[in-house]
Coordinates of N, CA and C in Angstrom, one line a residue:
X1 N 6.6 21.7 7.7 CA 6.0 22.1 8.9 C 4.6 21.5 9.0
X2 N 3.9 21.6 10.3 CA 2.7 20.8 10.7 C 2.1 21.4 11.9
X3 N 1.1 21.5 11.9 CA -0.1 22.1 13.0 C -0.2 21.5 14.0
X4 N 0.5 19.9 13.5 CA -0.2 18.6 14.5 C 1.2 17.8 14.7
X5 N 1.3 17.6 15.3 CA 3.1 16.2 16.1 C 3.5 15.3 15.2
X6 N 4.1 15.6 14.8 CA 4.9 14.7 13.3 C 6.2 14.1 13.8
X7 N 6.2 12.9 13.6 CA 7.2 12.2 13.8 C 8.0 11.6 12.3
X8 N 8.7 12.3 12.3 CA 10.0 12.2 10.6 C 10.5 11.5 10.9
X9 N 11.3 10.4 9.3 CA 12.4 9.6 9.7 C 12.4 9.7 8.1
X10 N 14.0 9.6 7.8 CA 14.6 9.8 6.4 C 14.5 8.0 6.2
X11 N 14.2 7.2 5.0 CA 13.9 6.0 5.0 C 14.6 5.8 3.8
X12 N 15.5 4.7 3.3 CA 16.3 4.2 2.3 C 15.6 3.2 1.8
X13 N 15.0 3.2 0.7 CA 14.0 2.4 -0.5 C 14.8 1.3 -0.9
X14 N 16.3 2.1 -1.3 CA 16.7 0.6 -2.0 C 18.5 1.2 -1.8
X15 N 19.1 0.3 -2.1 CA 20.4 0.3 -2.1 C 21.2 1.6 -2.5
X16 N 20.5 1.8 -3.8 CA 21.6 2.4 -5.2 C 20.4 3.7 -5.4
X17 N 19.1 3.9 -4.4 CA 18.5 5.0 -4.4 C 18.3 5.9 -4.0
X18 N 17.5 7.1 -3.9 CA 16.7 7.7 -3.4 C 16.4 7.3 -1.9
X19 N 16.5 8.0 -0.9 CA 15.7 8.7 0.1 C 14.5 8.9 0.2
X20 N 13.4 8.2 0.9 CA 12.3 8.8 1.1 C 11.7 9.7 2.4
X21 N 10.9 10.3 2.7 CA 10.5 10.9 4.1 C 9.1 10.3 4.1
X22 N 9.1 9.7 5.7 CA 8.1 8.9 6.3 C 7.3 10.0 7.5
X23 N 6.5 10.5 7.4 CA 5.8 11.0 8.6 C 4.7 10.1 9.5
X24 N 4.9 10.0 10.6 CA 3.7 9.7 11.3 C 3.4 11.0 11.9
X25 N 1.8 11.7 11.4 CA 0.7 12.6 11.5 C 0.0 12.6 12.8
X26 N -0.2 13.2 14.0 CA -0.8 12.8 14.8 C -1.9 13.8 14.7
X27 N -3.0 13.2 13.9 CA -3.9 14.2 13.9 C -5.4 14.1 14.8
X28 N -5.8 15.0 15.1 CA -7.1 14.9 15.8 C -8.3 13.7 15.4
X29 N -8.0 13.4 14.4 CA -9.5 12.8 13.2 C -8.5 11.2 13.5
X30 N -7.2 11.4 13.7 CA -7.0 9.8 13.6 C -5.3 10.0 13.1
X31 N -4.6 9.1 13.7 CA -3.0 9.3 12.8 C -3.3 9.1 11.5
X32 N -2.2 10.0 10.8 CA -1.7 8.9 9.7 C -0.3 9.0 9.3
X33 N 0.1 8.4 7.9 CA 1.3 8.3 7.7 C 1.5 9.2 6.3
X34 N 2.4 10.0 6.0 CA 2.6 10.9 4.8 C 4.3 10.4 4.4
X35 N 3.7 9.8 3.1 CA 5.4 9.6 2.5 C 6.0 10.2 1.5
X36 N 6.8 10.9 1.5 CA 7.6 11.9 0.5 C 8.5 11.1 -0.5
X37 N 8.3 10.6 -1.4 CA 9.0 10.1 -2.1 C 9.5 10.6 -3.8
X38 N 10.7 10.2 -4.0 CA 11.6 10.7 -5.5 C 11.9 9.0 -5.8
X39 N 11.6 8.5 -6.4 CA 12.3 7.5 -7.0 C 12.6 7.8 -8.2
X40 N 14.2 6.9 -8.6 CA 15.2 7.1 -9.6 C 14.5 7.4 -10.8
X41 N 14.9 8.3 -12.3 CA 14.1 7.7 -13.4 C 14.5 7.2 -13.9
X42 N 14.1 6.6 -15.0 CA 14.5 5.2 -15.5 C 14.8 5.6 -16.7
X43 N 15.8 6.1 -16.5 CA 16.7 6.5 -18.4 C 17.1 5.0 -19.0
X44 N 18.2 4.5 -17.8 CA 19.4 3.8 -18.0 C 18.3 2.4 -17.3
X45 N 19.3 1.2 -18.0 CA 18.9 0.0 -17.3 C 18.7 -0.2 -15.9
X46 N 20.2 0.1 -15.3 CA 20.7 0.7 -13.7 C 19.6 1.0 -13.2
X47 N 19.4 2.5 -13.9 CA 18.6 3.2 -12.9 C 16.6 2.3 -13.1
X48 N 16.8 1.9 -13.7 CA 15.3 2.0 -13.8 C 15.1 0.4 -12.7
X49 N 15.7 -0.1 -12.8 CA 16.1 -1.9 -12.1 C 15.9 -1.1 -10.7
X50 N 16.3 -0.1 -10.1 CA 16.4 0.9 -9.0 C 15.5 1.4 -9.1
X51 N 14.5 1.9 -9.4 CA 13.2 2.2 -9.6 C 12.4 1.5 -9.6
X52 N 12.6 0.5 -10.2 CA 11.4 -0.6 -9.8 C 11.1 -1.8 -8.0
X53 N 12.8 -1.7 -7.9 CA 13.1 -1.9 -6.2 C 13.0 -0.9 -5.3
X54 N 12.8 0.8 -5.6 CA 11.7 1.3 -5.0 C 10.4 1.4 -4.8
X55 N 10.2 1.4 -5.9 CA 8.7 1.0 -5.7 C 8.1 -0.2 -4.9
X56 N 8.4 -1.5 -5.4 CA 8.5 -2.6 -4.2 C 8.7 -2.4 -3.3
X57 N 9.8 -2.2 -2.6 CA 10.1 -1.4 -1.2 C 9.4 -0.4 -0.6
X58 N 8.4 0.3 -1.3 CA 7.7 1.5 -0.8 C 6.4 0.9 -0.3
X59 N 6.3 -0.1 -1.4 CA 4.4 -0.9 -1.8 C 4.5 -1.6 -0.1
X60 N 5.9 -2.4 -0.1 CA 6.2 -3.4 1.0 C 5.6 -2.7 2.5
X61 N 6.4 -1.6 2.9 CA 6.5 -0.8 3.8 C 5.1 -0.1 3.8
X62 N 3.9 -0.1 2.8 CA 2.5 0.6 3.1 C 1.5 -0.4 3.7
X63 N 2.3 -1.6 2.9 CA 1.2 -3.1 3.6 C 2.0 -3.0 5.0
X64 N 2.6 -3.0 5.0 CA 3.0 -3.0 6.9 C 2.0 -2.1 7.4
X65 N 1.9 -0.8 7.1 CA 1.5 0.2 7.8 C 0.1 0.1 8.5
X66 N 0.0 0.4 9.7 CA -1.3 0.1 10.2 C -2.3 1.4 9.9
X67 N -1.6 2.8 10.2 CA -2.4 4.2 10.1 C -2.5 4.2 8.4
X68 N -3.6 5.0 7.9 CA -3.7 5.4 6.6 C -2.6 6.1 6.0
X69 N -2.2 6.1 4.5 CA -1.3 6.8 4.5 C -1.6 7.4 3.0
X70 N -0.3 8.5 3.1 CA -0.9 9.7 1.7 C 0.7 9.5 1.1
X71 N 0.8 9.3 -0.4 CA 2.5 9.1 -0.8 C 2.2 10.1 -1.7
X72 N 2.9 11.2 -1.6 CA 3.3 12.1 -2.6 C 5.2 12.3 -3.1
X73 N 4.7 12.7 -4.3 CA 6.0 13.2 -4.7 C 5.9 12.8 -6.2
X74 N 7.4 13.2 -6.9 CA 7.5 13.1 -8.0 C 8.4 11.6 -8.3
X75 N 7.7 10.9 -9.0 CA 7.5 9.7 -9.2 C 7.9 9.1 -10.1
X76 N 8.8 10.8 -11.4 CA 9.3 9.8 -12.1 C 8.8 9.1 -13.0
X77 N 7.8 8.6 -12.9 CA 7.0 7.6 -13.9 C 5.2 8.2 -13.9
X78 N 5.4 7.8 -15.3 CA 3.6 8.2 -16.2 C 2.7 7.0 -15.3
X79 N 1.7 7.1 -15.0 CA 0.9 6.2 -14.7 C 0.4 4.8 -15.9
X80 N 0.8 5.2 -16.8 CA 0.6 4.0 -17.9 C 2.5 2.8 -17.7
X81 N 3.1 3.6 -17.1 CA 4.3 3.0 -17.1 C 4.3 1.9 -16.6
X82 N 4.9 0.6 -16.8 CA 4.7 -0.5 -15.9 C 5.0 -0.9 -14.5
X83 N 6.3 -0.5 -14.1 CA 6.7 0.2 -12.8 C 5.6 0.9 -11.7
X84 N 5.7 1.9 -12.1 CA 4.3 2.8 -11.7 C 2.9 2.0 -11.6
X85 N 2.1 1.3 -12.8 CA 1.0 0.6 -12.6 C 1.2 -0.4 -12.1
X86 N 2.2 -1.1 -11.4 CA 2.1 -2.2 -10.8 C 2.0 -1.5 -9.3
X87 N 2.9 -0.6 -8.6 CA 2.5 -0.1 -7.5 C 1.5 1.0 -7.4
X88 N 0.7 1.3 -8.5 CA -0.2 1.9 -8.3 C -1.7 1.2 -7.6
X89 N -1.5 -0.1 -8.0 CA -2.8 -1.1 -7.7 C -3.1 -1.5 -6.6
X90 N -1.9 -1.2 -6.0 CA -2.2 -1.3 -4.3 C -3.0 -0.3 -3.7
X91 N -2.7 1.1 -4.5 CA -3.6 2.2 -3.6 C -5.2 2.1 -3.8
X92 N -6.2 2.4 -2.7 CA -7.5 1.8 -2.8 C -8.2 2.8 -4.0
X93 N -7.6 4.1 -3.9 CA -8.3 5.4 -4.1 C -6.9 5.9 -4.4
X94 N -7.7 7.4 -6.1 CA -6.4 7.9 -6.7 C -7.0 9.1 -6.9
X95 N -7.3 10.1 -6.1 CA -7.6 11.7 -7.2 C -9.2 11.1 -7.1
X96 N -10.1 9.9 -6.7 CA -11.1 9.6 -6.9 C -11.6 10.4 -7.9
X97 N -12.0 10.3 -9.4 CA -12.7 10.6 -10.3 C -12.0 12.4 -10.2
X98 N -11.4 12.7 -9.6 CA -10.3 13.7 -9.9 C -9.6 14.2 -11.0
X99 N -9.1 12.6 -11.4 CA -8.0 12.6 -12.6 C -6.5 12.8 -12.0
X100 N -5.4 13.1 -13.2 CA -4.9 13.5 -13.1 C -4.1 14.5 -13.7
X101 N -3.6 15.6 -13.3 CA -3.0 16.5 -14.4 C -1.2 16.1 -15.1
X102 N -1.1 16.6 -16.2 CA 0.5 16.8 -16.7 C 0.9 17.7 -15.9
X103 N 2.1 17.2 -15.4 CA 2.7 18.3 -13.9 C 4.8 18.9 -14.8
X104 N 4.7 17.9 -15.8 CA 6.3 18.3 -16.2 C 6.7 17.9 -18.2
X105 N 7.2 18.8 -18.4 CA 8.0 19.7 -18.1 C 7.0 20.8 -18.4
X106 N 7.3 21.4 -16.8 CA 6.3 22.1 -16.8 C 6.0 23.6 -17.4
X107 N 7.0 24.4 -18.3 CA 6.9 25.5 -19.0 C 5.8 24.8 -20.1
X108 N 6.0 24.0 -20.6 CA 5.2 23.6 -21.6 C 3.6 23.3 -21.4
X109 N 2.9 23.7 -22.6 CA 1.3 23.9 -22.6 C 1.0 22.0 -21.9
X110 N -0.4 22.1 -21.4 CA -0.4 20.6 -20.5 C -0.4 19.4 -21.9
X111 N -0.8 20.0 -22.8 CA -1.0 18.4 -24.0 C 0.5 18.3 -23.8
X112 N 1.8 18.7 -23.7 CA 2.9 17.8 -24.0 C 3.3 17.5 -22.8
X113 N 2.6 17.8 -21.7 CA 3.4 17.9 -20.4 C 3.1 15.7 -20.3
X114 N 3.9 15.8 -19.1 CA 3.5 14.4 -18.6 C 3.3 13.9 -17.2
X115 N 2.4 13.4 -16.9 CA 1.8 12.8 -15.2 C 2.8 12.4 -14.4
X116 N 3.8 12.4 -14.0 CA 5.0 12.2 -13.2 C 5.0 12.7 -11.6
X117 N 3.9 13.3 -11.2 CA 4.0 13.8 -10.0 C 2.7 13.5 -9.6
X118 N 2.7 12.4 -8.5 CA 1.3 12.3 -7.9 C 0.9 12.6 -6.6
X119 N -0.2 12.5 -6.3 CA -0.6 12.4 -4.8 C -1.6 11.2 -4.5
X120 N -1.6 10.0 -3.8 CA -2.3 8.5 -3.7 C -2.1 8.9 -2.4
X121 N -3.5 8.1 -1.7 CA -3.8 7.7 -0.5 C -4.9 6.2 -0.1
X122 N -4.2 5.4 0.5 CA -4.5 3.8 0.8 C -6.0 4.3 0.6
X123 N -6.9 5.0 2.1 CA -7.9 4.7 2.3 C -8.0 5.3 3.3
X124 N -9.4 5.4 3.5 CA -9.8 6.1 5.1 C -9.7 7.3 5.0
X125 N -9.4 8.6 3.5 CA -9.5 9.5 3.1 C -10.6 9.6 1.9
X126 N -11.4 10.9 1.5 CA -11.5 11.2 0.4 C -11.3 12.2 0.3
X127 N -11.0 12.3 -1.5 CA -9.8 13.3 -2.2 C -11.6 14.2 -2.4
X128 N -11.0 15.6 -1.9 CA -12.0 16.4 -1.9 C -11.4 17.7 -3.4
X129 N -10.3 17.4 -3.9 CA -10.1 18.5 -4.7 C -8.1 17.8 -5.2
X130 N -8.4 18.3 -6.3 CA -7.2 17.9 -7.2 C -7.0 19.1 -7.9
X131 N -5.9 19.5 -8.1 CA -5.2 20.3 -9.2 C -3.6 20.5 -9.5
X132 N -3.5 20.9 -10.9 CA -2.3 20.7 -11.1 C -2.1 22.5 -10.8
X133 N -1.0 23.5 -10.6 CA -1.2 25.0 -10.4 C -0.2 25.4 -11.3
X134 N -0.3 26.2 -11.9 CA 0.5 27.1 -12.7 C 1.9 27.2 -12.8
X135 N 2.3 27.6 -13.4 CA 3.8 27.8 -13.5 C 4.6 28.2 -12.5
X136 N 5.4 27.6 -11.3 CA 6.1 29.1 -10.8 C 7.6 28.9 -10.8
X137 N 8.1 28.3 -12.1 CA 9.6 28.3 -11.9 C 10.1 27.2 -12.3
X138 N 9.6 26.1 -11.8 CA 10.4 25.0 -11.4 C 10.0 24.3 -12.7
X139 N 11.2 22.8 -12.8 CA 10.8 22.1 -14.1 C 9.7 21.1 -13.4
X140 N 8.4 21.1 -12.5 CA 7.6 20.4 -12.2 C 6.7 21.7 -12.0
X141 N 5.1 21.4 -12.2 CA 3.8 22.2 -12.3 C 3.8 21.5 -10.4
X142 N 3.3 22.6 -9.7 CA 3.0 22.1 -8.0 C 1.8 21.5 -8.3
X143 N 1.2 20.4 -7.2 CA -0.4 20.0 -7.2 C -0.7 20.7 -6.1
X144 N -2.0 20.7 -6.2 CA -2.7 21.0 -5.0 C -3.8 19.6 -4.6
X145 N -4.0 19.2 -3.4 CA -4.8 18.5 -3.4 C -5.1 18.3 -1.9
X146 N -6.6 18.1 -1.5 CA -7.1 18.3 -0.4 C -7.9 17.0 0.0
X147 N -7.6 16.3 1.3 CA -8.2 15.4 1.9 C -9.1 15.2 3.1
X148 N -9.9 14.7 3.1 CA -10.7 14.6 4.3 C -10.7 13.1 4.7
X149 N -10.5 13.0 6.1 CA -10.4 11.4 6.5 C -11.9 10.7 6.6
X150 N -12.1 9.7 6.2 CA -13.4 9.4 5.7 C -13.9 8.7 7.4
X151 N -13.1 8.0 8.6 CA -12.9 7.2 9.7 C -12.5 8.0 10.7
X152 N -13.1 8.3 11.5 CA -12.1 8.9 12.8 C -11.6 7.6 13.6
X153 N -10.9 8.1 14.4 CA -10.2 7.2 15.6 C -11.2 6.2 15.7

């Protein structure tokens, strides 16, 4: 749900993958673009060859984009992962001096957890607040995280 005119479209990353959701945000301060994304994990050869062609596919599709954009979701991959740090380097700004928390498996205390769920945004935001939030169920810890657009229209 949204306060402000969102225009959805379900978007196919790669062949043998995951679904992502693409918003265009019509917000007062300036559009932007919000991507929801799950890419495959990378147990198996398969799957991870599929993971890495989403990611590409995702990185491809942000260089197009003309409005700022914010990619969240669970990602499947640690930030040290190669996969992951190769499409991480495109984003300009991460959690800015934020950090990041262990979001899974998330019953467990944060030293065993691991960073698999993020929130990135190109630019033309700053990250005003980052957190990972407590337990409520699920095998992923929720984040919270809050942006302000650094550019208006």
């Amino acid at each position: 749900f949204s306060k402000f005119h969102m225009e959805a479209s379900v978007q196919r990353l790669s062949s043998d993958g995951k679904d992502g959701l693409r918003c265009l945000i019509r917000h007062p301060a300036g559009d932007f673009v919000l991507w929801c994304v799950h890419p495959a994990p990378p147990f198996l050869p398969g799957m991870a060859r599929c993971q890495r062609a989403e990611f590409a596919e995702l990185k491809r599709r942000l260089e197009a984009e003309e409005a700022p954009a914010i990619v969240t979701g669970d990602f499947n991959s640690a930030p040290w992962a190669r996969p992951f740090g190769d499409f991480f380097f495109f984003f300009s700004v991460w959690a800015e001096g934020h950090g990041f928390g262990t979001t899974c498996p998330a019953p467990l205390p944060a030293v065993l957890r691991i960073p698999i769920d993020h929130m990135l945004h190109t630019g033309r935001f700053r990250t005003t607040s980052y957190e990972v939030l407590p337990y409520v169920g699920s095998d992923h810890r929720p984040i919270l995280a809050r942006f302000i657009p650094t550019v208006s229209k």
